[in-house]
């Protein structure tokens, strides 16, 4: 977890703790909703950044075992047989 996300989570916990006693406070509920949106967008940005780093490391190295594992685990939707997995891998290689 990076520092920005940790800060958002701490702020959310603080607001939730404070809101527990005052459930009808609209301003705090609105602030909590905004904070949830910030957390969600920050997580999406982190995922995209991490995926870009993975793509940069495997760029041009399609035949390494690490790349093969990433492709099998993350990109293929658990094919039913080994043959379908092999066919999907050849499709990806020839793109």
C-alpha positions as semicolon CSV with decimal commas, in nm:
position;residue;x (nm);y (nm);z (nm)
1;X;0,000;0,000;0,000
2;X;0,144;0,335;-0,096
3;X;0,137;0,642;0,127
4;X;-0,148;0,813;-0,059
5;X;-0,377;0,514;-0,021
6;X;-0,279;0,473;0,344
7;X;-0,370;0,838;0,405
8;X;-0,713;0,791;0,242
9;X;-0,783;0,478;0,446
10;X;-0,685;0,651;0,771
11;X;-0,912;0,944;0,690
12;X;-1,197;0,705;0,611
13;X;-1,153;0,522;0,941
14;X;-1,151;0,852;1,127
15;X;-1,472;0,971;0,961
16;X;-1,642;0,635;1,016
17;X;-1,549;0,643;1,384
18;X;-1,680;0,996;1,422
19;X;-1,994;0,917;1,220
20;X;-2,080;0,620;1,438
21;X;-2,223;0,849;1,705
22;X;-2,393;1,087;1,460
23;X;-2,550;0,878;1,188
24;X;-2,772;1,159;1,057
25;X;-2,489;1,403;0,979
26;X;-2,518;1,465;0,603
27;X;-2,192;1,654;0,567
28;X;-1,990;1,367;0,713
29;X;-2,176;1,113;0,501
30;X;-2,106;1,322;0,191
31;X;-1,740;1,351;0,289
32;X;-1,724;0,974;0,341
33;X;-1,877;0,914;-0,004
34;X;-1,623;1,149;-0,164
35;X;-1,343;0,974;0,019
36;X;-1,464;0,635;-0,105
37;X;-1,457;0,768;-0,463
38;X;-1,102;0,900;-0,412
39;X;-0,992;0,563;-0,275
40;X;-1,148;0,381;-0,570
41;X;-0,988;0,606;-0,832
42;X;-0,651;0,588;-0,657
43;X;-0,667;0,206;-0,651
44;X;-0,754;0,200;-1,021
45;X;-0,457;0,426;-1,096
46;X;-0,228;0,200;-0,894
47;X;-0,353;-0,108;-1,081
48;X;-0,293;0,057;-1,417
49;X;0,052;0,170;-1,309
50;X;0,141;-0,179;-1,187
51;X;0,011;-0,339;-1,508
52;X;0,213;-0,092;-1,719
53;X;0,526;-0,189;-1,525
54;X;0,456;-0,558;-1,585
55;X;0,402;-0,494;-1,956
56;X;0,726;-0,298;-1,977
57;X;0,923;-0,580;-1,815
58;X;0,787;-0,849;-2,048
59;X;0,798;-0,636;-2,363
60;X;0,992;-0,830;-2,623
61;X;1,052;-1,130;-2,398
62;X;0,750;-1,342;-2,486
63;X;0,937;-1,673;-2,463
64;X;1,060;-1,647;-2,104
65;X;0,902;-1,863;-1,837
66;X;0,797;-1,563;-1,628
67;X;0,607;-1,417;-1,922
68;X;0,443;-1,750;-1,995
69;X;0,322;-1,776;-1,633
70;X;0,179;-1,424;-1,641
71;X;-0,003;-1,493;-1,965
72;X;-0,142;-1,825;-1,845
73;X;-0,255;-1,700;-1,504
74;X;-0,374;-1,348;-1,576
75;X;-0,480;-1,325;-1,937
76;X;-0,625;-1,663;-2,017
77;X;-0,963;-1,740;-1,864
78;X;-0,874;-2,083;-1,727
79;X;-0,917;-2,280;-2,048
80;X;-1,077;-2,620;-2,017
81;X;-0,794;-2,812;-2,181
82;X;-0,424;-2,777;-2,243
83;X;-0,488;-2,763;-2,617
84;X;-0,711;-2,457;-2,590
85;X;-0,450;-2,291;-2,368
86;X;-0,183;-2,365;-2,626
87;X;-0,399;-2,220;-2,904
88;X;-0,463;-1,903;-2,704
89;X;-0,091;-1,864;-2,636
90;X;-0,009;-1,889;-3,007
91;X;-0,273;-1,626;-3,083
92;X;-0,116;-1,391;-2,830
93;X;0,234;-1,452;-2,965
94;X;0,135;-1,369;-3,321
95;X;-0,037;-1,038;-3,243
